[in-house]
JSON list of C-alpha atoms in Angstrom, two decimals:
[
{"chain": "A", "resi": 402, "resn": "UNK", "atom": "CA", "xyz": [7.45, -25.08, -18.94]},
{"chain": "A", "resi": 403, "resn": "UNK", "atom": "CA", "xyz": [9.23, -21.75, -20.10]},
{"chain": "A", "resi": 404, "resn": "UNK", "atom": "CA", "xyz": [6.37, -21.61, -22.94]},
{"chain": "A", "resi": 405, "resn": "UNK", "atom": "CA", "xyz": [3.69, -21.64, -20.35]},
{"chain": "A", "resi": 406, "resn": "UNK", "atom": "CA", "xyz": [5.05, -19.36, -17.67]},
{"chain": "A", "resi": 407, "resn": "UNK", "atom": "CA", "xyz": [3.40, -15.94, -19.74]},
{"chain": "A", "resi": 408, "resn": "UNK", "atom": "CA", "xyz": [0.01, -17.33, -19.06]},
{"chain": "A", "resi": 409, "resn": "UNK", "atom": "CA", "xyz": [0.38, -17.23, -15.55]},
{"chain": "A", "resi": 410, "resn": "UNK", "atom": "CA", "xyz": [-1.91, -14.25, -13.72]},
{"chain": "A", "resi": 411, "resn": "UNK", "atom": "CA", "xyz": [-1.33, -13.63, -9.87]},
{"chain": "A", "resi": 412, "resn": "UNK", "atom": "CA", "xyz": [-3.04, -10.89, -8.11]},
{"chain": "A", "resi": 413, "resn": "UNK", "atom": "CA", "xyz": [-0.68, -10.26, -4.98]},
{"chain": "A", "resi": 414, "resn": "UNK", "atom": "CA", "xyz": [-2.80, -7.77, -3.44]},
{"chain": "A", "resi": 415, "resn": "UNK", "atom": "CA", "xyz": [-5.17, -10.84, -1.92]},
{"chain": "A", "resi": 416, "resn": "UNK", "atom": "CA", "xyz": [-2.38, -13.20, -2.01]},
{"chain": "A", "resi": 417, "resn": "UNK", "atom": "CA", "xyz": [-4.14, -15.01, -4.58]},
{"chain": "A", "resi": 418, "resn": "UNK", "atom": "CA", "xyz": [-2.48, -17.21, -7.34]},
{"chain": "A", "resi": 419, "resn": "UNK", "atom": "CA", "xyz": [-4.83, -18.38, -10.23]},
{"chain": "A", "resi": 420, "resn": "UNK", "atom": "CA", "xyz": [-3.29, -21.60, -11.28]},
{"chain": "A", "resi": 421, "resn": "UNK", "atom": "CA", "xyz": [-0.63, -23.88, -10.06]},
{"chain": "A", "resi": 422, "resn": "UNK", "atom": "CA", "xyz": [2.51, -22.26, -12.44]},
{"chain": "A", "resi": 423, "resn": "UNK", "atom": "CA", "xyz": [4.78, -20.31, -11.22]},
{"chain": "A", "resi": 424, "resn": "UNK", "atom": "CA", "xyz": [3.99, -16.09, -10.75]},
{"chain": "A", "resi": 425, "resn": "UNK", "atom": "CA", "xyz": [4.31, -13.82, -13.07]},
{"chain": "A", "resi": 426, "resn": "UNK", "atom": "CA", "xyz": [4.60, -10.16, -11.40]},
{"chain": "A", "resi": 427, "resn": "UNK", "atom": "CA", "xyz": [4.75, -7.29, -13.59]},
{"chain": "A", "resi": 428, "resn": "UNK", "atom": "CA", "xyz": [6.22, -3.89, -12.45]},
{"chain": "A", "resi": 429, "resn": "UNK", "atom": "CA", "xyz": [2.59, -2.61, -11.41]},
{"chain": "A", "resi": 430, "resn": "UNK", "atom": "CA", "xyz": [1.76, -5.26, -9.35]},
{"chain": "A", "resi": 431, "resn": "UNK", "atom": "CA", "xyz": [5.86, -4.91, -8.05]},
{"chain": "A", "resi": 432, "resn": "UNK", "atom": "CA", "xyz": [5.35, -1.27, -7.12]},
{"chain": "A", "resi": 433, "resn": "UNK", "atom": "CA", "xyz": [2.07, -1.98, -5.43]},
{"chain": "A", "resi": 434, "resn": "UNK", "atom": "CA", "xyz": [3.16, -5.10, -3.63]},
{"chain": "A", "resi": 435, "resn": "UNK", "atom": "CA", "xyz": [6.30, -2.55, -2.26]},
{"chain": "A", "resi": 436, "resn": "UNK", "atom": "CA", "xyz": [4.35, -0.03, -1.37]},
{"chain": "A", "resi": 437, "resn": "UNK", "atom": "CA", "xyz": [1.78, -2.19, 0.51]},
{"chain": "A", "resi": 438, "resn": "UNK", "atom": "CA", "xyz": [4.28, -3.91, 2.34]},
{"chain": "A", "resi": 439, "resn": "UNK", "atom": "CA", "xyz": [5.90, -0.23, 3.22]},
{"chain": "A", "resi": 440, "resn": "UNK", "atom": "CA", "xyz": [2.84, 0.72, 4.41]},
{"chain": "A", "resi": 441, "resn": "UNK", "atom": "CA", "xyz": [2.33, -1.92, 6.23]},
{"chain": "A", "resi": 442, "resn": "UNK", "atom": "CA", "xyz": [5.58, -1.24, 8.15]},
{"chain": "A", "resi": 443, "resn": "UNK", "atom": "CA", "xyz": [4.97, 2.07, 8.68]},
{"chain": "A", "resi": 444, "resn": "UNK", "atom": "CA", "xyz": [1.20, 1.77, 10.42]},
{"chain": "A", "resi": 445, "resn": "UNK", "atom": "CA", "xyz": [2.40, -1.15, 12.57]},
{"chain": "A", "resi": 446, "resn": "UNK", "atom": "CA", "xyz": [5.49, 0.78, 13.51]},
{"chain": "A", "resi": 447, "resn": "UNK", "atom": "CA", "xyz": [3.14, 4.05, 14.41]},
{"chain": "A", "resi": 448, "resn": "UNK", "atom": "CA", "xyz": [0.83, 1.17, 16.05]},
{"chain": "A", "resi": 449, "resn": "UNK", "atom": "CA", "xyz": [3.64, 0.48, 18.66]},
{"chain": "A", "resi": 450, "resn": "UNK", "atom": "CA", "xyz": [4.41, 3.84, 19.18]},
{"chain": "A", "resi": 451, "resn": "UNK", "atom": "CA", "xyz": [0.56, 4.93, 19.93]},
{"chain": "A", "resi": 452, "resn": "UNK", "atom": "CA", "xyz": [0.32, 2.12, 22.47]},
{"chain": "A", "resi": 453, "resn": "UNK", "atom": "CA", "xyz": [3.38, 3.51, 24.42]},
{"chain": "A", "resi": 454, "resn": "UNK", "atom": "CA", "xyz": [5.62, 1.03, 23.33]},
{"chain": "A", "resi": 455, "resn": "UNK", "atom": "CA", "xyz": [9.11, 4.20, 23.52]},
{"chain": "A", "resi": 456, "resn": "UNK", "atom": "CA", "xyz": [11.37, 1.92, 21.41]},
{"chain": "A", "resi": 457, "resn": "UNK", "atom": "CA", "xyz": [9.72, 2.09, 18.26]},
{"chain": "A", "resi": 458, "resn": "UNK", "atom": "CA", "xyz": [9.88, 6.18, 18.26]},
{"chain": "A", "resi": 459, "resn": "UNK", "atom": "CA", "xyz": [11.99, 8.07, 16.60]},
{"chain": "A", "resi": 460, "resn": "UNK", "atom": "CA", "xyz": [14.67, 6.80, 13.99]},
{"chain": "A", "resi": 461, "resn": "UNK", "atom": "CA", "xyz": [12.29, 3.36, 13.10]},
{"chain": "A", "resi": 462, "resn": "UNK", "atom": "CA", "xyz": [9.51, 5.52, 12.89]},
{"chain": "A", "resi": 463, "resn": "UNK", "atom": "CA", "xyz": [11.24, 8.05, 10.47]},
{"chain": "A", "resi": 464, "resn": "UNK", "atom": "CA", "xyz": [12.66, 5.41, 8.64]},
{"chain": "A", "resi": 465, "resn": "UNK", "atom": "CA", "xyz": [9.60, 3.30, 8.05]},
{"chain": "A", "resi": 466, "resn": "UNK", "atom": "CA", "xyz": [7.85, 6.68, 7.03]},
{"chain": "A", "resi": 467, "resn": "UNK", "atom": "CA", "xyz": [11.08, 7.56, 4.46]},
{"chain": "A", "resi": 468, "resn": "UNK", "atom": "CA", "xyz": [10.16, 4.11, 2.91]},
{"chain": "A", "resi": 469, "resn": "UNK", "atom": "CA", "xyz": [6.65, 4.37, 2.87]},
{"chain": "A", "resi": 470, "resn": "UNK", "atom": "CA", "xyz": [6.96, 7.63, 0.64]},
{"chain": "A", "resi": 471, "resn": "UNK", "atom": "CA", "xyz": [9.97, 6.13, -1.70]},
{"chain": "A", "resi": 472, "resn": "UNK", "atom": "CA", "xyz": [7.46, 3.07, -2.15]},
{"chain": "A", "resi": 473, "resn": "UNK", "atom": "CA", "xyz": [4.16, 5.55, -3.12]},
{"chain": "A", "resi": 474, "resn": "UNK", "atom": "CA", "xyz": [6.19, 7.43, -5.02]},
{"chain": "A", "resi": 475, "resn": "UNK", "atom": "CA", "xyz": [7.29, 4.68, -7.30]},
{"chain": "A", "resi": 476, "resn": "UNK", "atom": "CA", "xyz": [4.08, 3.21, -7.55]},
{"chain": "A", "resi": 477, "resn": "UNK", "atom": "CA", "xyz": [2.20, 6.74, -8.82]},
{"chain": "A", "resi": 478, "resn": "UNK", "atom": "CA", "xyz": [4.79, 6.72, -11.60]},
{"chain": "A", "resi": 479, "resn": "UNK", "atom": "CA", "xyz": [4.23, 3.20, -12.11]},
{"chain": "A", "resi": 480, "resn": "UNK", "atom": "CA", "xyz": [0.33, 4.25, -12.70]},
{"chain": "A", "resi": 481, "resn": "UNK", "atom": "CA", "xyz": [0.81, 7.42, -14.96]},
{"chain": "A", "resi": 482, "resn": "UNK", "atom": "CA", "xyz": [1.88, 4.93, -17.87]},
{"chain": "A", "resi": 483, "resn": "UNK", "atom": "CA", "xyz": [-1.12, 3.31, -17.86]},
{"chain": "A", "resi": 484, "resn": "UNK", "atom": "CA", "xyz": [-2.87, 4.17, -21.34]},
{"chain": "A", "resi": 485, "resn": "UNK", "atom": "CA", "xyz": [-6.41, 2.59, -20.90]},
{"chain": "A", "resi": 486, "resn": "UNK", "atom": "CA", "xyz": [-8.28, 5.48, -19.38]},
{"chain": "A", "resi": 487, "resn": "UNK", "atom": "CA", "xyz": [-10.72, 3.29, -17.60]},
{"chain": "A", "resi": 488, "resn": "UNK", "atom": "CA", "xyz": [-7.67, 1.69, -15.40]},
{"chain": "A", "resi": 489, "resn": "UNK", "atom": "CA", "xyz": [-6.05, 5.27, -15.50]},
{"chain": "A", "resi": 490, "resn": "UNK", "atom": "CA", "xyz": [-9.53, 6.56, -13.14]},
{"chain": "A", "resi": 491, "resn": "UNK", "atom": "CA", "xyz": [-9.42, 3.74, -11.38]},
{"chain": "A", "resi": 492, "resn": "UNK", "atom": "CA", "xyz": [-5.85, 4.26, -10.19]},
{"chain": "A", "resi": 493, "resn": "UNK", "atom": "CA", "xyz": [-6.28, 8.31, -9.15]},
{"chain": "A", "resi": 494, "resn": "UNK", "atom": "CA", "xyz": [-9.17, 7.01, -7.11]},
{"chain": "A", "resi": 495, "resn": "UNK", "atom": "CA", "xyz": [-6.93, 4.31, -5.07]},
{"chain": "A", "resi": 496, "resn": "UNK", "atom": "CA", "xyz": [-3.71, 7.21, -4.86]},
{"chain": "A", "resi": 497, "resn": "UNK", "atom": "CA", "xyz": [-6.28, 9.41, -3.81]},
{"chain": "A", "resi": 498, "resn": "UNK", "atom": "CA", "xyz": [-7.22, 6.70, -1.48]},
{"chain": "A", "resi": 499, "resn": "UNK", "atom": "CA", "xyz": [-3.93, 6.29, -0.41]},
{"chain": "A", "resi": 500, "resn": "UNK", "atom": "CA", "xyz": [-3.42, 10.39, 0.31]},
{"chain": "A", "resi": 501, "resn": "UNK", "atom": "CA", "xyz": [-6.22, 10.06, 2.30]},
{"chain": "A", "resi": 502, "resn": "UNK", "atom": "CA", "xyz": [-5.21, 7.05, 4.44]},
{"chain": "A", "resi": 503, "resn": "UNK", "atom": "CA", "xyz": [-1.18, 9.32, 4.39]},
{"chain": "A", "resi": 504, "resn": "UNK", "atom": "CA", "xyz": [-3.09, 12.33, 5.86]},
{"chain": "A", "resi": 505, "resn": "UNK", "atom": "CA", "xyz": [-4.52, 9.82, 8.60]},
{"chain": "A", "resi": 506, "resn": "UNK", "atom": "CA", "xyz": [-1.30, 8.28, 9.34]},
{"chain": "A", "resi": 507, "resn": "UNK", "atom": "CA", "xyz": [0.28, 11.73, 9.52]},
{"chain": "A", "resi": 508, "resn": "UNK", "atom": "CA", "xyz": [-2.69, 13.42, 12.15]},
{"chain": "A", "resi": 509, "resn": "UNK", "atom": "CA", "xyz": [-2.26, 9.98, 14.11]},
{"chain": "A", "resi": 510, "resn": "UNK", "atom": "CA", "xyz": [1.63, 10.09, 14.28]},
{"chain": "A", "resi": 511, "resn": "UNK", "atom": "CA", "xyz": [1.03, 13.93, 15.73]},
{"chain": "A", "resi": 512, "resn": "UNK", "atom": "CA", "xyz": [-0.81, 12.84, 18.28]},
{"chain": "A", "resi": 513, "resn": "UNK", "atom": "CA", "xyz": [1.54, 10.21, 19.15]},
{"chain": "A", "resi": 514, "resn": "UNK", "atom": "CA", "xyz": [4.58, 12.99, 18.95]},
{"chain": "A", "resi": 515, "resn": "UNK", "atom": "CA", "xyz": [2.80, 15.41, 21.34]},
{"chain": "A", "resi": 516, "resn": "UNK", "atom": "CA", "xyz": [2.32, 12.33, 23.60]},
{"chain": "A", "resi": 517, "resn": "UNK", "atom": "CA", "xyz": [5.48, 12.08, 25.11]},
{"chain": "A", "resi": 518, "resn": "UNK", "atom": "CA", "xyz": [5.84, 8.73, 25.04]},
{"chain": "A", "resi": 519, "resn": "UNK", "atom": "CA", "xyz": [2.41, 8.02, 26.72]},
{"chain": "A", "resi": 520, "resn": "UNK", "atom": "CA", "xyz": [-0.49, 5.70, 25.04]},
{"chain": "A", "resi": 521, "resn": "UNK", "atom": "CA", "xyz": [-2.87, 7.56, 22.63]},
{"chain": "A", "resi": 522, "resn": "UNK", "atom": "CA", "xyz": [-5.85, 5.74, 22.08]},
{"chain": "A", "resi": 523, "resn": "UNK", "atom": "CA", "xyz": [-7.17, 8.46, 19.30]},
{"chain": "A", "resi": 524, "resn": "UNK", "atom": "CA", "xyz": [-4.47, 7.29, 17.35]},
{"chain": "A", "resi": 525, "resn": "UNK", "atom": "CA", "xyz": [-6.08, 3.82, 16.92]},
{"chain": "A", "resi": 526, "resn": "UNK", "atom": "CA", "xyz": [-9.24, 5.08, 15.15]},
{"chain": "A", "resi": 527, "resn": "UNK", "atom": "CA", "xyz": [-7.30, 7.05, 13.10]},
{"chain": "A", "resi": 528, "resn": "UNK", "atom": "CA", "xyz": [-4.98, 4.19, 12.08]},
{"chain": "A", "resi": 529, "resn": "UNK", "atom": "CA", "xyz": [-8.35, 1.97, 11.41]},
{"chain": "A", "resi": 530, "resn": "UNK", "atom": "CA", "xyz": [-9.37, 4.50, 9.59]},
{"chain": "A", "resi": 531, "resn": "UNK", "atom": "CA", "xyz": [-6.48, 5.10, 7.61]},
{"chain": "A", "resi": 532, "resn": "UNK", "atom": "CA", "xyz": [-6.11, 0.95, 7.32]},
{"chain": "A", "resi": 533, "resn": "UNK", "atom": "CA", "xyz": [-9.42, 0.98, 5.76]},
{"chain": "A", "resi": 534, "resn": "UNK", "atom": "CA", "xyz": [-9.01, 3.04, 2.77]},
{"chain": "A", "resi": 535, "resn": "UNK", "atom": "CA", "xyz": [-5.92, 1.59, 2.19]},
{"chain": "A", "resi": 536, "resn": "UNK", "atom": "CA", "xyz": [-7.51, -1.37, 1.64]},
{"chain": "A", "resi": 537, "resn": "UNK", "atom": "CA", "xyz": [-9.50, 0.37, -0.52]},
{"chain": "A", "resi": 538, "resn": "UNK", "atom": "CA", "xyz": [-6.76, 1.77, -2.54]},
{"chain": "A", "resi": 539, "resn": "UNK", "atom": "CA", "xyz": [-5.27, -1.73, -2.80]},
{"chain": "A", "resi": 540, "resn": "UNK", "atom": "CA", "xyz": [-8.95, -3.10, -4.14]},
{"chain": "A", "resi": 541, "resn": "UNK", "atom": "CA", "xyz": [-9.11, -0.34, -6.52]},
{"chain": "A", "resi": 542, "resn": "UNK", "atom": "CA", "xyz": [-5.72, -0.60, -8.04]},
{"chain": "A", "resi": 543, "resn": "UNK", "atom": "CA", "xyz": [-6.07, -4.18, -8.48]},
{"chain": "A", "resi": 544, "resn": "UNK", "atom": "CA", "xyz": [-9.21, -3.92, -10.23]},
{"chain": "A", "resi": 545, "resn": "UNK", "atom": "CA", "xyz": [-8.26, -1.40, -12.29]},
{"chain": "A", "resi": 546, "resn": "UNK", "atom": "CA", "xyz": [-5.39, -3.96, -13.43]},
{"chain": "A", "resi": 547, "resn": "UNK", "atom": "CA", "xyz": [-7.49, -6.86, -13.48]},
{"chain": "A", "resi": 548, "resn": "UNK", "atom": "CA", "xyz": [-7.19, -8.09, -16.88]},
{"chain": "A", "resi": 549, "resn": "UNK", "atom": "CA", "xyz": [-10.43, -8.88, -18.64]}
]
């Protein structure tokens, strides 16, 4: 069992496992699976706040944000070790990605903080928006790891 267990590939940006053994995560695929999950905390979060919802405002919001920016930051060190320079390009284009969907976030969680309180549909695009090229990000980085 033990002899097999290095064989195993998972990719847990899909959620997909490629054989029945056990997963095998490596620290790229740890720091993206954090920050995704971060992320993913953070835009809900923001989500409730932009539909009026008061009691996910202020110290859950600030929080979620604090670990969305610990997670990204661990990842982009996680992806300047990476010596092939074909993954290396791949993996600017998905941080850029994910600066892009960060500004998004940020311009929608202005909005939301000028609201008072009150529901701010422009937030929602942007948060689609944003969702999208995270996505993107995540499908970039995970090619770019893909092993051949």
């Amino acid at each position: 069992f033990a002899s097999r267990r290095r064989h195993t590939r998972s990719f847990h940006v899909t959620g997909v496992q490629t054989c029945a053994l056990p997963i095998c995560v490596t620290s790229g695929l740890r720091a993206l699976n954090s920050y995704d999950q971060a992320w993913t905390a953070y835009a809900s979060t923001l989500r409730r706040v932009a539909s009026g919802d008061a009691t996910s405002s202020g110290a859950p919001l600030a929080m979620a944000r604090a670990r969305l920016l610990e997670a990204r930051t661990v990842w982009i060190r996680q992806a300047a070790t990476t010596a092939d320079p074909v993954a290396a390009g791949r993996m600017r284009d998905a941080i850029t990605l994910t600066a892009e969907a960060d500004d998004l976030a940020r311009d929608a969680a202005s909005l939301v903080a000028n609201a008072s309180g009150a529901p701010v549909p422009a937030a929602k695009s942007l948060l689609d928006e944003a969702a999208r090229r995270h996505a993107r990000a995540l499908a970039t980085w995970a090619a770019a790891n893909t092993p051949a």
